[in-house]
CSV table of C-alpha atoms in Angstrom, one decimal:
chain,number,residue,atom,x,y,z
A,802,MET,CA,0.0,0.0,0.2
A,803,SER,CA,1.4,3.4,-1.0
A,804,GLN,CA,1.5,6.5,1.1
A,805,ARG,CA,3.0,10.1,1.4
A,806,LEU,CA,6.9,10.3,1.6
A,807,ASP,CA,6.3,12.5,4.7
A,808,ALA,CA,4.0,10.0,6.3
A,809,TRP,CA,6.3,7.2,5.2
A,810,LEU,CA,9.1,9.0,7.1
A,811,SER,CA,7.1,9.6,10.1
A,812,ASP,CA,6.0,6.0,10.4
A,813,VAL,CA,9.9,5.1,10.3
A,814,GLY,CA,10.4,7.4,13.4
A,815,LEU,CA,12.3,10.6,11.9
A,816,GLY,CA,9.8,12.9,13.7
A,817,SER,CA,6.6,14.6,13.1
A,818,ARG,CA,5.4,15.5,9.5
A,819,SER,CA,6.6,19.1,9.8
A,820,GLN,CA,10.2,17.7,11.1
A,821,VAL,CA,10.5,15.1,8.2
A,822,ARG,CA,9.6,17.8,5.5
A,823,LYS,CA,12.3,19.8,6.5
A,824,LEU,CA,14.5,16.8,5.7
A,825,ILE,CA,13.0,16.5,2.3
A,826,ARG,CA,13.3,20.3,1.6
A,827,GLY,CA,16.8,20.2,2.8
A,828,LYS,CA,17.5,17.4,-0.1
A,829,ARG,CA,18.5,14.7,2.4
A,830,ILE,CA,16.0,12.1,0.8
A,831,THR,CA,16.2,9.9,-2.0
A,832,VAL,CA,13.8,7.5,-3.4
A,833,ASN,CA,15.0,4.5,-5.6
A,834,GLY,CA,18.1,6.6,-6.3
A,835,THR,CA,16.6,10.1,-7.1
A,836,GLU,CA,16.6,13.0,-4.7
A,837,GLU,CA,13.0,13.5,-3.7
A,838,ARG,CA,11.6,16.9,-2.8
A,839,ASN,CA,8.0,16.4,-3.2
A,840,ALA,CA,6.7,15.5,0.3
A,841,ALA,CA,3.4,14.3,-1.3
A,842,ALA,CA,5.2,11.8,-3.3
A,843,GLN,CA,3.6,8.0,-3.2
A,844,VAL,CA,6.0,5.4,-1.6
A,845,ASP,CA,5.8,2.1,-0.2
A,846,ASP,CA,7.7,-0.3,1.6
A,847,HIS,CA,9.2,-1.8,-1.6
A,848,CYS,CA,11.0,1.7,-2.4
A,849,GLN,CA,14.5,2.3,-1.5
A,850,ILE,CA,14.6,5.3,0.5
A,851,THR,CA,17.7,7.0,1.9
A,852,LEU,CA,18.6,9.6,4.4
A,853,ASP,CA,21.9,11.2,3.9
A,854,GLY,CA,23.0,8.2,1.8
A,855,LYS,CA,22.0,5.4,4.4
A,856,THR,CA,19.1,3.2,3.5
A,857,LEU,CA,16.1,3.3,6.0
A,858,ALA,CA,14.1,0.1,7.0
A,859,PRO,CA,10.5,0.4,6.4
A,860,PRO,CA,8.3,1.4,9.3
A,861,ARG,CA,6.9,-1.4,11.3
A,862,ARG,CA,3.4,-2.5,10.4
A,863,GLY,CA,1.3,-3.8,13.1
A,864,HIS,CA,1.3,-3.5,17.0
A,865,LEU,CA,4.5,-3.9,19.2
A,866,HIS,CA,4.7,-5.9,22.5
A,867,ILE,CA,7.3,-5.8,24.8
A,868,ILE,CA,8.5,-7.6,27.9
A,869,LEU,CA,10.5,-5.4,30.4
A,870,HIS,CA,12.4,-7.0,33.5
A,871,LYS,CA,11.7,-4.0,35.7
A,872,PRO,CA,14.3,-3.1,38.4
A,873,SER,CA,13.2,-1.6,41.5
A,874,GLY,CA,13.6,2.3,42.0
A,875,TYR,CA,11.6,2.9,38.5
A,876,ALA,CA,8.2,4.3,38.3
A,877,CYS,CA,5.3,3.5,35.9
A,878,SER,CA,4.6,6.9,34.5
A,879,ASP,CA,4.7,9.2,31.8
A,880,ASN,CA,5.5,12.2,34.0
A,881,PRO,CA,9.3,13.2,33.6
A,882,SER,CA,8.9,14.7,37.2
A,883,GLU,CA,8.8,11.1,38.6
A,884,ALA,CA,11.9,9.8,36.7
A,885,PRO,CA,13.7,7.4,36.8
A,886,LEU,CA,10.7,5.8,34.4
A,887,ALA,CA,10.6,2.4,33.6
A,888,SER,CA,9.8,3.6,29.9
A,889,ASP,CA,13.2,5.0,29.9
A,890,LEU,CA,14.8,1.7,29.9
A,891,LEU,CA,13.2,0.8,26.8
A,892,GLU,CA,14.7,1.4,23.3
A,893,SER,CA,13.8,4.8,22.0
A,894,THR,CA,12.4,3.6,18.6
A,895,TRP,CA,10.0,1.6,20.9
A,896,ARG,CA,9.0,4.7,23.0
A,897,ASP,CA,8.4,7.0,19.8
A,898,TYR,CA,6.0,3.9,18.6
A,899,GLY,CA,3.6,5.0,21.6
A,900,VAL,CA,4.0,2.1,23.7
A,901,ASN,CA,2.1,2.0,27.1
A,902,SER,CA,2.6,-0.3,30.2
A,903,VAL,CA,-0.1,-2.8,30.6
A,904,GLY,CA,-0.7,-2.1,34.4
A,905,ARG,CA,1.9,-0.9,36.6
A,906,LEU,CA,4.2,-2.2,39.3
A,907,ASP,CA,5.3,0.3,42.2
A,908,ARG,CA,8.3,1.9,41.9
A,909,ASP,CA,10.0,-0.4,44.5
A,910,THR,CA,8.6,-3.4,42.9
A,911,SER,CA,10.4,-5.3,40.4
A,912,GLY,CA,9.7,-8.1,37.9
A,913,LEU,CA,7.7,-8.8,34.8
A,914,LEU,CA,6.1,-5.8,33.2
A,915,LEU,CA,4.8,-5.7,29.7
A,916,PHE,CA,4.5,-2.7,27.3
A,917,THR,CA,2.4,-2.6,24.0
A,918,SER,CA,1.1,-0.1,21.4
A,919,ASP,CA,-2.2,-2.1,21.0
A,920,GLY,CA,-4.8,-0.3,23.1
A,921,GLN,CA,-7.4,-3.1,22.8
A,922,TRP,CA,-4.8,-5.9,24.1
A,923,LEU,CA,-3.9,-3.8,26.7
A,924,HIS,CA,-7.5,-3.0,27.9
A,925,ARG,CA,-8.2,-6.9,27.6
A,926,LEU,CA,-5.6,-7.8,29.8
A,927,ILE,CA,-6.2,-5.5,32.7
A,928,HIS,CA,-10.0,-5.8,32.7
A,929,PRO,CA,-11.1,-7.4,35.6
A,930,LYS,CA,-13.6,-9.8,34.0
A,931,ARG,CA,-10.8,-11.5,32.4
A,932,LYS,CA,-9.4,-12.5,35.8
A,933,VAL,CA,-5.7,-12.5,34.2
A,934,PRO,CA,-3.6,-14.2,36.9
A,935,LYS,CA,-0.3,-12.4,38.1
A,936,ARG,CA,2.2,-14.0,40.5
A,937,TYR,CA,4.1,-12.0,43.0
A,938,ARG,CA,7.1,-13.3,45.0
A,939,LEU,CA,7.3,-11.4,48.3
A,940,ARG,CA,9.2,-10.8,51.4
A,941,TYR,CA,7.3,-9.8,54.8
A,942,GLN,CA,8.0,-8.8,58.3
A,943,GLY,CA,5.7,-10.1,60.9
A,944,HIS,CA,3.5,-13.1,61.4
A,945,LEU,CA,1.2,-14.8,58.6
A,946,ASP,CA,-0.5,-18.2,59.2
A,947,ALA,CA,-3.4,-20.1,58.1
A,948,THR,CA,-5.7,-17.4,58.8
A,949,ALA,CA,-4.2,-15.1,56.2
A,950,ILE,CA,-4.3,-17.8,53.8
A,951,GLU,CA,-8.1,-18.1,54.5
A,952,ALA,CA,-8.6,-14.3,54.3
A,953,CYS,CA,-7.1,-14.1,50.8
A,954,ALA,CA,-9.1,-16.9,49.6
A,955,ASN,CA,-12.4,-15.6,50.8
A,956,GLY,CA,-11.6,-11.8,49.6
A,957,ILE,CA,-10.4,-9.3,51.8
A,958,GLN,CA,-12.3,-5.8,52.4
A,959,LEU,CA,-9.6,-3.4,52.0
A,960,ALA,CA,-10.1,0.1,53.7
A,961,ASP,CA,-11.6,2.7,51.3
A,962,ASP,CA,-12.3,0.2,48.6
A,963,PRO,CA,-16.2,-0.3,47.8
A,964,LYS,CA,-15.8,-3.8,46.9
A,965,PRO,CA,-13.7,-6.7,48.4
A,966,CYS,CA,-10.7,-7.9,46.6
A,967,ARG,CA,-11.1,-11.1,44.3
A,968,PRO,CA,-10.3,-14.4,46.0
A,969,ALA,CA,-6.4,-14.7,46.0
A,970,GLU,CA,-4.1,-17.5,46.7
A,971,LEU,CA,-1.4,-16.9,49.3
A,972,ILE,CA,1.3,-19.6,49.8
A,973,LEU,CA,3.4,-19.6,52.8
A,974,GLU,CA,7.1,-20.7,52.1
A,975,GLU,CA,10.0,-20.1,54.2
A,976,PRO,CA,9.6,-17.8,57.3
A,977,GLY,CA,9.2,-14.1,55.8
A,978,GLN,CA,8.7,-15.3,52.4
A,979,ALA,CA,5.3,-16.2,50.5
A,980,THR,CA,4.0,-16.0,46.8
A,981,MET,CA,0.4,-14.6,46.3
A,982,ILE,CA,-1.4,-15.0,42.9
A,983,LEU,CA,-3.9,-12.1,42.1
A,984,HIS,CA,-6.8,-11.9,39.2
A,985,GLU,CA,-7.1,-7.9,39.4
A,986,GLY,CA,-4.7,-5.3,39.8
A,987,ARG,CA,-5.3,-2.5,42.5
A,988,TYR,CA,-3.4,0.3,43.9
A,989,HIS,CA,-0.9,-1.2,46.3
A,990,GLN,CA,-2.8,-4.4,46.3
A,991,VAL,CA,-0.4,-7.1,47.5
A,992,LYS,CA,0.9,-4.6,50.2
A,993,ARG,CA,-2.4,-3.7,51.4
A,994,MET,CA,-3.7,-7.3,51.5
A,995,ILE,CA,-0.6,-8.2,53.7
A,996,ALA,CA,-1.0,-5.4,56.0
A,997,ALA,CA,-4.9,-6.3,56.5
A,998,CYS,CA,-3.4,-9.6,57.5
A,999,GLY,CA,-1.1,-8.1,60.1
A,1000,ALA,CA,2.3,-8.2,58.2
A,1001,THR,CA,4.4,-5.7,56.1
A,1002,VAL,CA,5.8,-6.5,52.7
A,1003,SER,CA,9.5,-5.4,52.5
A,1004,ALA,CA,10.5,-7.0,48.8
A,1005,LEU,CA,7.9,-7.4,46.0
A,1006,HIS,CA,9.0,-9.2,42.7
A,1007,ARG,CA,6.2,-10.2,39.8
A,1008,ASP,CA,7.6,-13.3,37.9
A,1009,ARG,CA,4.4,-14.2,36.1
A,1010,PHE,CA,1.5,-12.6,33.9
A,1011,GLY,CA,-1.1,-14.9,32.6
A,1012,GLY,CA,0.8,-17.7,31.4
A,1013,LEU,CA,3.9,-16.0,30.7
A,1014,ASP,CA,6.9,-16.6,33.2
A,1015,LEU,CA,9.7,-13.8,33.5
A,1016,PRO,CA,12.3,-15.3,30.9
A,1017,PRO,CA,15.3,-16.4,33.3
A,1018,ASP,CA,17.8,-15.0,30.8
A,1019,LEU,CA,16.3,-11.3,30.9
A,1020,SER,CA,18.2,-9.5,33.4
A,1021,PRO,CA,16.8,-6.5,35.2
A,1022,GLY,CA,16.8,-3.6,33.3
A,1023,ASN,CA,16.8,-5.2,30.0
A,1024,SER,CA,13.8,-5.6,27.3
A,1025,ARG,CA,12.7,-7.4,24.2
A,1026,GLU,CA,9.7,-8.0,21.9
A,1027,LEU,CA,7.5,-10.9,22.9
A,1028,THR,CA,7.4,-13.9,20.6
A,1029,SER,CA,4.0,-14.6,19.0
A,1030,GLU,CA,4.1,-17.9,21.2
A,1031,GLU,CA,4.4,-15.6,24.3
A,1032,ILE,CA,1.6,-13.4,23.3
A,1033,THR,CA,-0.6,-16.6,22.8
A,1034,ALA,CA,0.6,-17.7,26.4
A,1035,ILE,CA,-0.3,-14.3,28.2
A,1036,GLY,CA,-4.1,-15.0,27.5
């Protein structure tokens, strides 16, 4: 499918329409070996288009889905005043593509964080009716026992929330360590649920979203595109 040259260059990530038109007027763009100064010239992905003699790869077609191993200390926000931001860890070309995080992790929470340019996919994953499971590993201070397990399974009523939490699975492991599996996402939910059970979360890490585990070879701060199999596994 053909499109205007300025639109094609903008889709590549070279800037806004007005910005790429300056490149065209500056005689820096060639199409199939010929200098092109008409921003409305029709091109497609089969054309050889260069900037300053360097061949440009065609723009991405379709949506972008990314997995990030978020380290503690980064905020899930688009407000620069809250920097450092989790999105700062992504490649600049991905950020320019307009990706948004699928839900959030608190600044002091680490682990699996998804980004996507597909708004419908994002909404589907975070909608409470979908009940997509998310698994958290946590360290805590205080005492948790079978009473806490039962309370989570029955749905804890958090202060200032109009409805109780959906049933969640709390698995007590070594002293001071536990796993929690949620099917929704509320503000500081794991921390608030553990606090309601009489303990305090000291460290929190998410290692599973839907049917996707955090890849063991993806180091903190690193990210990559999801494979089609991983996208399917998420749910």
